[in-house]
CSV table of C-alpha atoms in Angstrom, one decimal:
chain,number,residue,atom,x,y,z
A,4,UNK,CA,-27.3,-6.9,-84.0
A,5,UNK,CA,-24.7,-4.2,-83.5
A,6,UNK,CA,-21.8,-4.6,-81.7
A,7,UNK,CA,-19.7,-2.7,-79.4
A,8,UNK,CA,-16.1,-2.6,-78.4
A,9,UNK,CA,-15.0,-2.1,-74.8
A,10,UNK,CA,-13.3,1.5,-75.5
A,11,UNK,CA,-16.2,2.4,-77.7
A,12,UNK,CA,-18.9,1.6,-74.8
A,13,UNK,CA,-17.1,3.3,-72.2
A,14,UNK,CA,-16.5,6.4,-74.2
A,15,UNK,CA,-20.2,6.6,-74.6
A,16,UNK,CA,-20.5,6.1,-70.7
A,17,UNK,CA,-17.8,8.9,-70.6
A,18,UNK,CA,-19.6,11.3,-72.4
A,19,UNK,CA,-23.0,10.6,-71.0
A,20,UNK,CA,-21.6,11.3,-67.5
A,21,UNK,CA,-19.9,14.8,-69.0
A,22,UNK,CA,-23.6,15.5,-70.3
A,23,UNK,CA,-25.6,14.7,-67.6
A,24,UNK,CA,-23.0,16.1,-64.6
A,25,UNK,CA,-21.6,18.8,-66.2
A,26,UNK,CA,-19.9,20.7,-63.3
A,27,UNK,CA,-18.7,20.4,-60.0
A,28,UNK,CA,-20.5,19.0,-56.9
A,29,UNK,CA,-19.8,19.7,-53.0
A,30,UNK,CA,-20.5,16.4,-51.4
A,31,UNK,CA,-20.4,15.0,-47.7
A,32,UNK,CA,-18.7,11.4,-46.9
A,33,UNK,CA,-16.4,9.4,-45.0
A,34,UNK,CA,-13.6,8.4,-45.7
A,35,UNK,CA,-12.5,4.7,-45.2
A,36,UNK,CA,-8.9,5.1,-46.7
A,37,UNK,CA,-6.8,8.4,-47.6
A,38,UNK,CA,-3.2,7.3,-49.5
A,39,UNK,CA,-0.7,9.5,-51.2
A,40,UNK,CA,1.4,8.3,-53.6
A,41,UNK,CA,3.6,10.0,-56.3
A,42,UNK,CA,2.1,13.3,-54.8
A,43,UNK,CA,-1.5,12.0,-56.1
A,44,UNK,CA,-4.2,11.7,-52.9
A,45,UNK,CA,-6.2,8.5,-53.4
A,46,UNK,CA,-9.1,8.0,-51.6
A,47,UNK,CA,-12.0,6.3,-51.2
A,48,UNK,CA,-15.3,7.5,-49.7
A,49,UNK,CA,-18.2,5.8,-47.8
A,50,UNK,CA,-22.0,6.2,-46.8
A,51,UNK,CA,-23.3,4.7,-43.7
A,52,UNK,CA,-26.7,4.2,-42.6
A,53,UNK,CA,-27.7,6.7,-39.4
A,54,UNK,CA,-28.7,4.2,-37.3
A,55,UNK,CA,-27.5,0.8,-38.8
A,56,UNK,CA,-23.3,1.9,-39.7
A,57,UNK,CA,-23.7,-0.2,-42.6
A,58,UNK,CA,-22.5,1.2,-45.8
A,59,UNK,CA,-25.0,2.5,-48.5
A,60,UNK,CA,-22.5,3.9,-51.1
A,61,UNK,CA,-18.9,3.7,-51.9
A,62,UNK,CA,-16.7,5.5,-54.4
A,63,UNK,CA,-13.2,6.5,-55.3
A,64,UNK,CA,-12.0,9.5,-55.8
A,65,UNK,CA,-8.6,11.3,-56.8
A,66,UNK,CA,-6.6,14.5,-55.7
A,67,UNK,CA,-4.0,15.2,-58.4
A,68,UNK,CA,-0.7,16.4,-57.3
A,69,UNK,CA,-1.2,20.0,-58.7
A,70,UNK,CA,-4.6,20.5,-56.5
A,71,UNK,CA,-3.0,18.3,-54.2
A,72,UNK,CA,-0.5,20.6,-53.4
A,73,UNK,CA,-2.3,23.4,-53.0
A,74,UNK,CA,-5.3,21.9,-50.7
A,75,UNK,CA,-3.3,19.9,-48.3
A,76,UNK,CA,-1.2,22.4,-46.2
A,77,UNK,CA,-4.3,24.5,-45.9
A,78,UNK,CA,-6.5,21.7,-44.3
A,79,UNK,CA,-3.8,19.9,-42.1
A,80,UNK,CA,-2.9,23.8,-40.6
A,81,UNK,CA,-7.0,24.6,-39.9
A,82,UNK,CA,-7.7,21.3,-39.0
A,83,UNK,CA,-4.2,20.3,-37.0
A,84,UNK,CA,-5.1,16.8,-38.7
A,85,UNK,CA,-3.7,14.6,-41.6
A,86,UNK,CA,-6.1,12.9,-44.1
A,87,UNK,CA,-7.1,9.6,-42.5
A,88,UNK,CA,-9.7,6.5,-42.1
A,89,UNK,CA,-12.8,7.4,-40.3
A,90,UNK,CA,-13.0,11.4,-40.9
A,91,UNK,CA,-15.4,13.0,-42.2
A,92,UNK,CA,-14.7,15.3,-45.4
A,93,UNK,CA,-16.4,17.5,-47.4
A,94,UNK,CA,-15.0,17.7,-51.0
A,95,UNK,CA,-15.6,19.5,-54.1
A,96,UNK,CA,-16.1,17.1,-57.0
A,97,UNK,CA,-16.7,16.6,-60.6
A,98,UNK,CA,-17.3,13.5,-62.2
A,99,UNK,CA,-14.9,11.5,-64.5
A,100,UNK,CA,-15.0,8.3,-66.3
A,101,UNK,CA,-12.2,7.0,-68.0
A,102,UNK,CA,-12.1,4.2,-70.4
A,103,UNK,CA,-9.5,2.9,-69.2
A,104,UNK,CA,-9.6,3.3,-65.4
A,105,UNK,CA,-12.9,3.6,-65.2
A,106,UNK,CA,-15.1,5.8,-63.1
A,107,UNK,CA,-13.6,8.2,-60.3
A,108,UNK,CA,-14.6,11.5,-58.7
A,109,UNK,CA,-11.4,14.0,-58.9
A,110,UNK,CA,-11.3,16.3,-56.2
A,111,UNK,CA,-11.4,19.8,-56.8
A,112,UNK,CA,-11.2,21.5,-53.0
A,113,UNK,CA,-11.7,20.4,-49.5
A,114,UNK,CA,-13.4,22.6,-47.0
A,115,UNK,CA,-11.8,22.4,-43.2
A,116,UNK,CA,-14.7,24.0,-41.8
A,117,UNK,CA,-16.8,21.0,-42.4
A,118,UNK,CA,-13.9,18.5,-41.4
A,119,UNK,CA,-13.6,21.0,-38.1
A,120,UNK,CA,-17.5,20.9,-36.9
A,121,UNK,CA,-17.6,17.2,-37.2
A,122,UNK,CA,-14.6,16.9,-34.5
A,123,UNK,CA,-16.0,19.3,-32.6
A,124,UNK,CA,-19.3,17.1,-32.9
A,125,UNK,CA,-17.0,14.2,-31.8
A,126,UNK,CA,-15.4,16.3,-29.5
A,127,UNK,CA,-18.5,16.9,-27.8
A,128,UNK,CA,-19.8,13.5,-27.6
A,129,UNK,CA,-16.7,12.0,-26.2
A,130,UNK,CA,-17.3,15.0,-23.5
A,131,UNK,CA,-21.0,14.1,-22.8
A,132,UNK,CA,-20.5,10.4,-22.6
A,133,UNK,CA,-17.5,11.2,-20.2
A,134,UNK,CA,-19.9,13.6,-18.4
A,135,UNK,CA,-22.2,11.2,-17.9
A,136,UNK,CA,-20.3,8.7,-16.6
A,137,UNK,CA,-19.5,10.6,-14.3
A,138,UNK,CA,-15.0,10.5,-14.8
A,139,UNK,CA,-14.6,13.8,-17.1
A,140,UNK,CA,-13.1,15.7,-14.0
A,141,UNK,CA,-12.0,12.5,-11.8
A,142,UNK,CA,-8.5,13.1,-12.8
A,143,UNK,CA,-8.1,16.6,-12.4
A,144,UNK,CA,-9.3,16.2,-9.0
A,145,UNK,CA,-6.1,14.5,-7.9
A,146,UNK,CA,-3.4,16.0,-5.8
A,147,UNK,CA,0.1,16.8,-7.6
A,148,UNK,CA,2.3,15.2,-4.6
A,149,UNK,CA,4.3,18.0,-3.1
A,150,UNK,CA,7.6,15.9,-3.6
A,151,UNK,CA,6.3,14.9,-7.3
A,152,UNK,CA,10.3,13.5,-8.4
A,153,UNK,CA,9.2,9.9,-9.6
A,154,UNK,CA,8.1,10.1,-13.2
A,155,UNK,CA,6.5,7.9,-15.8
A,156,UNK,CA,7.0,9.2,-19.4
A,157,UNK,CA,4.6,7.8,-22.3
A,158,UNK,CA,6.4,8.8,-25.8
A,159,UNK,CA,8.3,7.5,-28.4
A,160,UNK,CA,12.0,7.0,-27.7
A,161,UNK,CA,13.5,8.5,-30.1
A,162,UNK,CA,10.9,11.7,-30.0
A,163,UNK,CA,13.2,14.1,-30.2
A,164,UNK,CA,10.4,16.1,-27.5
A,165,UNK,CA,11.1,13.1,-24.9
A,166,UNK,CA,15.0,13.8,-25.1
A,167,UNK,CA,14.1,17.1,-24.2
A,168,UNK,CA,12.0,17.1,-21.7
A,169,UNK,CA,14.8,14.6,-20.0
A,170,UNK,CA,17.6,17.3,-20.6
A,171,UNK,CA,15.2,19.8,-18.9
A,172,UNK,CA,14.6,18.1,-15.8
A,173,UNK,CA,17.9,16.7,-15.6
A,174,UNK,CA,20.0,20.1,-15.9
A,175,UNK,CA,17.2,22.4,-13.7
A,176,UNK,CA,18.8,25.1,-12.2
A,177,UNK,CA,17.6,24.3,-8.4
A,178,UNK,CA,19.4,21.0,-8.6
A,179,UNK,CA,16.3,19.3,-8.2
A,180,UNK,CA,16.7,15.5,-8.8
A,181,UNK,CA,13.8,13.6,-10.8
A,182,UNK,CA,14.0,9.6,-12.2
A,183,UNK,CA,12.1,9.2,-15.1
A,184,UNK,CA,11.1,5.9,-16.3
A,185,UNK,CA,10.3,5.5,-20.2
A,186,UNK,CA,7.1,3.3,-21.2
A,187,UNK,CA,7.6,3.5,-24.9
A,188,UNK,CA,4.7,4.1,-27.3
A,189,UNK,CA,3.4,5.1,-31.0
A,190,UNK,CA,2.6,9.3,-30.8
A,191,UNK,CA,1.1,9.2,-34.3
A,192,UNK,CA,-0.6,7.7,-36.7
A,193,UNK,CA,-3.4,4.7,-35.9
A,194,UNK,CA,-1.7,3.2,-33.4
A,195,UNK,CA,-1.4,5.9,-31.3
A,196,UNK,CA,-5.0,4.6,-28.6
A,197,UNK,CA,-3.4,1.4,-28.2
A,198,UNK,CA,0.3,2.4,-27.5
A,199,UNK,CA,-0.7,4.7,-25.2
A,200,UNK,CA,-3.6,2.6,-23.5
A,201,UNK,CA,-0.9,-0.5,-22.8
A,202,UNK,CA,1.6,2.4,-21.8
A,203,UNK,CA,-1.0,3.5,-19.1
A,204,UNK,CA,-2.0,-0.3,-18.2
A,205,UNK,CA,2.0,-0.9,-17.4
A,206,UNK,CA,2.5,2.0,-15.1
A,207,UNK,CA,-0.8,1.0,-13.1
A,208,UNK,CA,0.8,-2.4,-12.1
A,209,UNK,CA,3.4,-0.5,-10.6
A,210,UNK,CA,1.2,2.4,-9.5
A,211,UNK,CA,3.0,2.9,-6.3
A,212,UNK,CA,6.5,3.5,-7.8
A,213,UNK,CA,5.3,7.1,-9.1
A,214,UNK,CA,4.2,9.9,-8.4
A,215,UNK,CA,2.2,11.4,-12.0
A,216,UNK,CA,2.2,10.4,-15.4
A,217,UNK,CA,3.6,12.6,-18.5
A,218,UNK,CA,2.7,11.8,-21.8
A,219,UNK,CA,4.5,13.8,-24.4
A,220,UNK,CA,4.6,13.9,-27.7
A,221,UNK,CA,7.5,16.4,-29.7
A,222,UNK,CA,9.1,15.8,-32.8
A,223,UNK,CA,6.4,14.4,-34.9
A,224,UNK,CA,3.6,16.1,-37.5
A,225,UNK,CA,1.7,18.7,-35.6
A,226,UNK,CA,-1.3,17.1,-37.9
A,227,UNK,CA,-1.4,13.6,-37.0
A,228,UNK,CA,-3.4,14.4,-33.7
A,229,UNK,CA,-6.5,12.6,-34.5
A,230,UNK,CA,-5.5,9.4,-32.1
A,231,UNK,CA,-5.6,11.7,-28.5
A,232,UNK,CA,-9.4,12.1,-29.1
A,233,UNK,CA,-10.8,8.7,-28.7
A,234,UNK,CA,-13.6,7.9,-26.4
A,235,UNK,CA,-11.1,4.5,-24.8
A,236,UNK,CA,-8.4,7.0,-24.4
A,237,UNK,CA,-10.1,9.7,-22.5
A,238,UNK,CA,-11.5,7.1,-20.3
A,239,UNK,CA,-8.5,5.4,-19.5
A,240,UNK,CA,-6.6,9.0,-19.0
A,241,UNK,CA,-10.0,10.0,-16.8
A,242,UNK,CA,-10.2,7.2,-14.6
A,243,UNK,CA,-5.9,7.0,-14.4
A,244,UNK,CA,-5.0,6.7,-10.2
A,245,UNK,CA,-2.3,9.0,-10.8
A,246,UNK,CA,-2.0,12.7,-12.5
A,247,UNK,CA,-1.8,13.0,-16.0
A,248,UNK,CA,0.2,15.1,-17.7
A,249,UNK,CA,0.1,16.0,-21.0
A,250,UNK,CA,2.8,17.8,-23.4
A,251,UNK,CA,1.8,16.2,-27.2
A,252,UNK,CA,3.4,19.3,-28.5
A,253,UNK,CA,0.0,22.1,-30.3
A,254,UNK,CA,-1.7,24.8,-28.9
A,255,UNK,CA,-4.0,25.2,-31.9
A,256,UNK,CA,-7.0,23.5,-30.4
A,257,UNK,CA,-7.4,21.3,-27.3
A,258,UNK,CA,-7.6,17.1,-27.7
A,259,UNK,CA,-10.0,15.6,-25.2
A,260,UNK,CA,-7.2,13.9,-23.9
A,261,UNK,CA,-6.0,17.7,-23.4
A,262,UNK,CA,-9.3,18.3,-21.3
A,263,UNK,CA,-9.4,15.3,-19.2
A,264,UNK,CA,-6.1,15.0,-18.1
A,265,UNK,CA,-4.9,16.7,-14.8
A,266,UNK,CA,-2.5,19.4,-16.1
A,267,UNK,CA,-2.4,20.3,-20.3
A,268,UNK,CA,1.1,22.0,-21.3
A,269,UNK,CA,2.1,22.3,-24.9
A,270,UNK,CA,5.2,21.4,-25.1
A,271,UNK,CA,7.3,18.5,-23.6
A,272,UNK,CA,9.7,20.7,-22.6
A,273,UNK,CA,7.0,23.2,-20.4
A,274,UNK,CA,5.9,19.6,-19.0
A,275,UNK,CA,9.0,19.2,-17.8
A,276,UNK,CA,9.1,23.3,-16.7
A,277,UNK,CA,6.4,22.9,-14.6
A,278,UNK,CA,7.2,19.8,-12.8
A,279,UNK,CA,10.6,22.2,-12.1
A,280,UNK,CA,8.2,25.0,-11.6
A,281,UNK,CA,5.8,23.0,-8.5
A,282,UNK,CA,9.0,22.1,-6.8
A,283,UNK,CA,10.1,25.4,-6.5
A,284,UNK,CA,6.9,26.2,-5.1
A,285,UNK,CA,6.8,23.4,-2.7
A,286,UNK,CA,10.8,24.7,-1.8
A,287,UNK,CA,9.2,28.0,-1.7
A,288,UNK,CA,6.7,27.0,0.6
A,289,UNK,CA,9.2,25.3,3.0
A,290,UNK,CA,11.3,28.5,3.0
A,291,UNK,CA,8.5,30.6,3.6
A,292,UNK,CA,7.7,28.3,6.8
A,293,UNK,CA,10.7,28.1,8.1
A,294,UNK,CA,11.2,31.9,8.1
A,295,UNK,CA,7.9,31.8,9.5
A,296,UNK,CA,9.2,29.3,12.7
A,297,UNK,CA,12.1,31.3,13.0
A,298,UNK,CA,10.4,34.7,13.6
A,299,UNK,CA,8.0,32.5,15.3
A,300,UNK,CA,10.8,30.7,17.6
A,301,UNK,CA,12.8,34.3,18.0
A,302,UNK,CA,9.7,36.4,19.2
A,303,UNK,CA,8.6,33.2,22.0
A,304,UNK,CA,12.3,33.4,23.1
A,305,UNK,CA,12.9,37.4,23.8
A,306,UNK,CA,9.2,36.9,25.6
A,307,UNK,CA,10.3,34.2,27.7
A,308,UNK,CA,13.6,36.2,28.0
A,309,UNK,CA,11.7,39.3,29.4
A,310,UNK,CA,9.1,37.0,31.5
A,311,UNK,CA,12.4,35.5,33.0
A,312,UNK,CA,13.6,38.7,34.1
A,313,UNK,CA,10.6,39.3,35.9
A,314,UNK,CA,10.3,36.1,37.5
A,315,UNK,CA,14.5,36.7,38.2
A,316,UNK,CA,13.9,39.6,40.2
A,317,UNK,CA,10.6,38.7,42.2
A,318,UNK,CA,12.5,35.1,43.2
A,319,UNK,CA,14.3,36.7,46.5
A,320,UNK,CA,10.7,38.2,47.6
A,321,UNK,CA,9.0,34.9,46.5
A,322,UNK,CA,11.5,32.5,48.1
A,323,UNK,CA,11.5,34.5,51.1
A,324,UNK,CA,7.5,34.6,51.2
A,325,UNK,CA,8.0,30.9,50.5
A,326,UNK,CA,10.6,30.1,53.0
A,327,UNK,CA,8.5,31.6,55.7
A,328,UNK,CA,5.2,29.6,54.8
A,329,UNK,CA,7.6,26.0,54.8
A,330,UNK,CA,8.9,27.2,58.4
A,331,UNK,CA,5.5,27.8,60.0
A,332,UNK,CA,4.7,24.2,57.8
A,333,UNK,CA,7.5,22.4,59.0
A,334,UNK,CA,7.1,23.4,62.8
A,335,UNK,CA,3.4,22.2,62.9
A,336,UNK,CA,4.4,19.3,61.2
A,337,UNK,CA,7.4,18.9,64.1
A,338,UNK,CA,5.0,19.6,66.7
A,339,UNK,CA,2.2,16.8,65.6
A,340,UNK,CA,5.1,14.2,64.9
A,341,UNK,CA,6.0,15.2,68.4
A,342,UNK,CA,2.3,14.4,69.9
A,343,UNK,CA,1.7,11.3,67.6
A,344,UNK,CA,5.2,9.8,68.8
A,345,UNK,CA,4.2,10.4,72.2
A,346,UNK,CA,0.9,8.4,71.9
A,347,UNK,CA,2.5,6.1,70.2
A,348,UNK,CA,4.7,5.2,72.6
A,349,UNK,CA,2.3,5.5,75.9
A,350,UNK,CA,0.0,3.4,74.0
A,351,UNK,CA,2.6,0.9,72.8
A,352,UNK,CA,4.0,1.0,76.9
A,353,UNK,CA,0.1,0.1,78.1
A,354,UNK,CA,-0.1,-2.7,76.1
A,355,UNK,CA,3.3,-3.9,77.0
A,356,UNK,CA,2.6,-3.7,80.6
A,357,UNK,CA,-0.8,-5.7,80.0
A,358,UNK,CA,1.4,-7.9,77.9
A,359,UNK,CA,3.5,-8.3,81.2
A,360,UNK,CA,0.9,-9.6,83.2
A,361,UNK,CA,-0.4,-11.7,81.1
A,362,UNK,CA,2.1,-14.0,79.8
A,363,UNK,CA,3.8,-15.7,82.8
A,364,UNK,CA,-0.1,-17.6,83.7
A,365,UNK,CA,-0.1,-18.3,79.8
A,366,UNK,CA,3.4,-19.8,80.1
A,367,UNK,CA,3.0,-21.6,83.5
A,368,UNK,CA,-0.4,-23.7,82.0
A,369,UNK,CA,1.4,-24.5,78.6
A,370,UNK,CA,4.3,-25.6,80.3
A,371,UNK,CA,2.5,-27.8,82.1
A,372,UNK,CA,0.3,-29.1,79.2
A,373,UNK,CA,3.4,-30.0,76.9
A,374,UNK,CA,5.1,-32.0,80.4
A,375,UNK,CA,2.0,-34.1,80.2
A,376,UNK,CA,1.9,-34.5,76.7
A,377,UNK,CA,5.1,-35.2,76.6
A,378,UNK,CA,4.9,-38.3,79.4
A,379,UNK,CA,2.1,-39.4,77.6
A,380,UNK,CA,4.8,-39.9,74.2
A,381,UNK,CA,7.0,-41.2,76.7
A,382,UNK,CA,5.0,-44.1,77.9
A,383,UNK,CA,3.3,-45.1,74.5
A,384,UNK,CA,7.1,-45.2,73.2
A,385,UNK,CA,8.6,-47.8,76.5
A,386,UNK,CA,5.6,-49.4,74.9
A,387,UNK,CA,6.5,-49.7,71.4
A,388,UNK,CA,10.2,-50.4,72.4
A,389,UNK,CA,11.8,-53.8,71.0
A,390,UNK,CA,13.6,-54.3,73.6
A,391,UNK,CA,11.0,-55.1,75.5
A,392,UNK,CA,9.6,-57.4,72.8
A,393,UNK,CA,12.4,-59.4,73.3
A,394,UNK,CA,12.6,-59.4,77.5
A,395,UNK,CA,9.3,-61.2,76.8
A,396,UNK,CA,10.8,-64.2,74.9
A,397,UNK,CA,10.6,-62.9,71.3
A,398,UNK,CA,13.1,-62.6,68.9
A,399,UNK,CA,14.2,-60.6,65.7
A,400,UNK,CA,15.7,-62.3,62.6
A,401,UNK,CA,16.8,-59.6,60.0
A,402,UNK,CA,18.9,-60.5,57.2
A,403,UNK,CA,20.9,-57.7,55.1
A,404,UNK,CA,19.7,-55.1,57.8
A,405,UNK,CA,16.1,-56.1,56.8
A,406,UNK,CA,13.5,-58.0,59.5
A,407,UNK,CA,12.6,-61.5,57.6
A,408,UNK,CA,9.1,-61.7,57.6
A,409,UNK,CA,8.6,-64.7,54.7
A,410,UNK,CA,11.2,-67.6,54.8
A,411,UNK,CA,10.7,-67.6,50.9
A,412,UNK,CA,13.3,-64.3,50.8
A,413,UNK,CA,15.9,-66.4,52.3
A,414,UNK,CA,18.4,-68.9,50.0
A,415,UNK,CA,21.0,-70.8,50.9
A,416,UNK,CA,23.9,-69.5,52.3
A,417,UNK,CA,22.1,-66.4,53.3
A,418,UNK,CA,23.7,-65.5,56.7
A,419,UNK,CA,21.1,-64.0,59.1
A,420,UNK,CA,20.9,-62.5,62.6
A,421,UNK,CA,19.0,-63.6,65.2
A,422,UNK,CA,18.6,-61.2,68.0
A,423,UNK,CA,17.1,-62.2,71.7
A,424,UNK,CA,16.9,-60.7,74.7
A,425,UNK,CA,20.6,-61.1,75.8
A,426,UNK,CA,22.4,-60.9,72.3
A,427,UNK,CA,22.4,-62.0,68.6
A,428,UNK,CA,23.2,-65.0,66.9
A,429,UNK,CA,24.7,-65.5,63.4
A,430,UNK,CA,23.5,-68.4,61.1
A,431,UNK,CA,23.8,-69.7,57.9
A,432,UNK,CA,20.8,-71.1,55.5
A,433,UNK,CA,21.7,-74.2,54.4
A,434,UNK,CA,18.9,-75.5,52.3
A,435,UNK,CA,15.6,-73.7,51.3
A,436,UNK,CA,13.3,-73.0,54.2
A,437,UNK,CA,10.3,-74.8,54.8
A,438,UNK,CA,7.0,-73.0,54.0
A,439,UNK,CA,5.2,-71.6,56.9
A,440,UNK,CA,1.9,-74.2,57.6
A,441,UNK,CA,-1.2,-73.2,57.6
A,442,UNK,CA,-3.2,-71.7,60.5
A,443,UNK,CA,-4.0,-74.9,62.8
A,444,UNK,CA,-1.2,-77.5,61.6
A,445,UNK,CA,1.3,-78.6,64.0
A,446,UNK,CA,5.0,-77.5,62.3
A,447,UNK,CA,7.4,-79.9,61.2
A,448,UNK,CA,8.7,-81.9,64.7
A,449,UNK,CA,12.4,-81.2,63.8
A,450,UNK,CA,14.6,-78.9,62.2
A,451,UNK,CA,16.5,-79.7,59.0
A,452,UNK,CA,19.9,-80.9,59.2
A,453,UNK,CA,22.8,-78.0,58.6
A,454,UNK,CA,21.2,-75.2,60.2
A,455,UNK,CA,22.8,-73.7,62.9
């Protein structure tokens, strides 16, 4: 049996491949990592299933740093984007297996074109879905406040764009005054969706605070666009309460996050121009009216000026036209005061004098009414008198001002009065009195001893 060594059987792998794929190949994948390193591109390239997304075919594949050179600046300045996970490329090959490092495919060329229709594809998917939902114009349909002054920034903060755009609106030449508020986030590279997205979630829980939103983006690679056209992005920007701005710094191409936001500038520094600019226009505006009122204001006064002068000289004419009609007015009212104050009074003099004749019967029989009824309280009260009580043999025994009805509210050495027809006497209790016997019992047949 023959035997092989490990350099020999590659070799003979090498030159089969050379045989059988003798020249160069255009083929379409995706890439699922793009690296440089030591000016080399290393990449490696993916198939997936249409309808599945699972991978059919991988491979590697190199860019040497002579080709590398020369491809690169060309693609990143049609494209406006870097090399990165998840595009779609479409690269001239040729085959290579080395013994060592086994097989590769080394990239010859890489045409934008391709690269460009497939993010236009993705472009236009992101715009359909959007467009279905319904939110592709929701933010653009917002009003700029006319006092826009309260801004939240999304960049990075040490983007030399966001130190810009701060300068701008800081030294405007109106003297307009602005407060910006920094929410900091990644403006390239993969983490771009994400910064920007948690960015956007803190300025909605303080929503009220401001009056727009700027995201802008200066300083950085004019290539590394690819994160401001994501679907989550656009969706968030779309369905945002307040207007977006955005300043992220191309005008090669629009990002969807260009063509859903409210107002796309390329710069930071024309974001912050035009927030200048719409102030002016709202000052503008306020100039404009108040000229307005004051023509306004100064044509209604030299009117009323002239109508015054009018009215100035037909007051003697009017007044005396007036004065006339009040006289006439006042003298009819004179003369019917005159005839109702005379009825009043012989009416009022009628009744008097039936008054007259009536009273003195009136009095005479209530006079005698209340003499009668007043006998009649004179007799039932000799009645009621205690004097007379006593002029029949009764007496009254009060002690401490109070008659003595119960001899149990007497002690001893109570004094009480006696009173009888022809004075009072004074006693003094000297032992407890005796109970009062009941109804039909003869009393006790002498007095205690002591009581006087």
């Amino acid at each position: 049996m023959k035997k092989y060594s490990l350099y020999d059987l590659n070799r003979m792998v090498a030159e089969a491949i050379e045989t059988a794929l003798p020249g160069e190949y255009w083929v379409e994948a995706e890439l699922s990592e793009a690296r440089v390193y030591g000016g080399h591109c290393y990449m490696e390239l993916i198939q997936k299933a249409p309808r599945t997304n699972t991978p059919i075919a991988k491979a590697s594949a190199k860019c040497w740093r002579s080709t590398w050179a020369v491809i690169h600046p060309h693609f990143e300045r049609v494209t406006g984007q870097q090399l990165h996970a998840g595009m779609k490329v479409l690269l001239l090959v040729a085959p290579q297996f080395h013994e060592n490092y086994g097989f590769s495919w080394i990239v010859q060329d890489i045409d934008p074109a391709y690269t460009m229709g497939d993010m236009a594809r993705k472009r236009q998917e992101i715009i359909r879905i959007l467009t279905d939902e319904g939110v592709l114009t929701l933010n653009k349909e917002l009003t700029l406040p006319l006092f826009a002054n309260r801004i939240a920034v999304i960049s990075s903060a040490n983007a030399a764009g966001y130190g810009d755009f701060c300068n701008q609106l800081s030294d405007n030449e109106y003297g307009f005054v602005f407060h910006t508020q920094l929410f900091p986030s990644i403006m390239q590279g993969e983490g771009v969706e994400q910064g920007i997205i948690a960015a956007l979630n803190a300025i909605n829980e303080r929503v009220g605070e401001f009056d727009c939103v700027v995201i802008a983006r200066g300083g950085g690679a004019t290539s590394d666009l690819s994160g401001f056209d994501t679907l989550d992005l656009a969706r968030n920007v779309a369905n945002f309460p307040l207007p977006v701005i955005t300043g992220i710094g191309h005008d090669r191409d629009e990002s969807v996050l260009d063509m859903i936001s409210h107002t796309r500038v390329k710069t930071p520094t024309a974001a912050a121009a035009f927030l200048i600019d719409h102030l002016r226009q709202v000052l503008d505006r306020i100039d404009s009216a108040a000229q307005r009122i004051t023509r306004t204001v100064g044509r209604r006064m030299e009117y009323e000026r002239v109508r015054l002068a009018r009215l100035s000289q037909q007051i003697p004419t009017l007044f005396s036209v007036v004065k006339t009609r009040h006289e006439g007015r006042v003298a009819q009212l004179y003369t019917r005061l005159a005839s109702a104050v005379a009825r009043r009074i012989d009416g009022s003099r009628h009744q008097i004098d039936r008054l007259a004749i009536r009273i003195p019967p009136a009095l005479e029989r209530t006079l005698t009414r209340e003499q009668h009824r007043l006998e009649m309280l004179s007799q039932r009260t000799s009645a009621l008198d205690p004097q007379r009580v006593l002029d029949r043999g009764y007496s009254i025994t009060t002690h401490n001002g109070h008659a003595v009805r119960d001899p149990a509210q007497l002690h001893p050495g109570d004094v009480i009065e006696t009173r009888v027809q022809k004075g009072t006497i004074h006693s003094r209790i000297l032992e407890s009195p005796l109970p009062v016997p009941p109804r039909g019992k003869a009393p006790s047949p002498t007095l205690p001893e002591g009581r006087e």
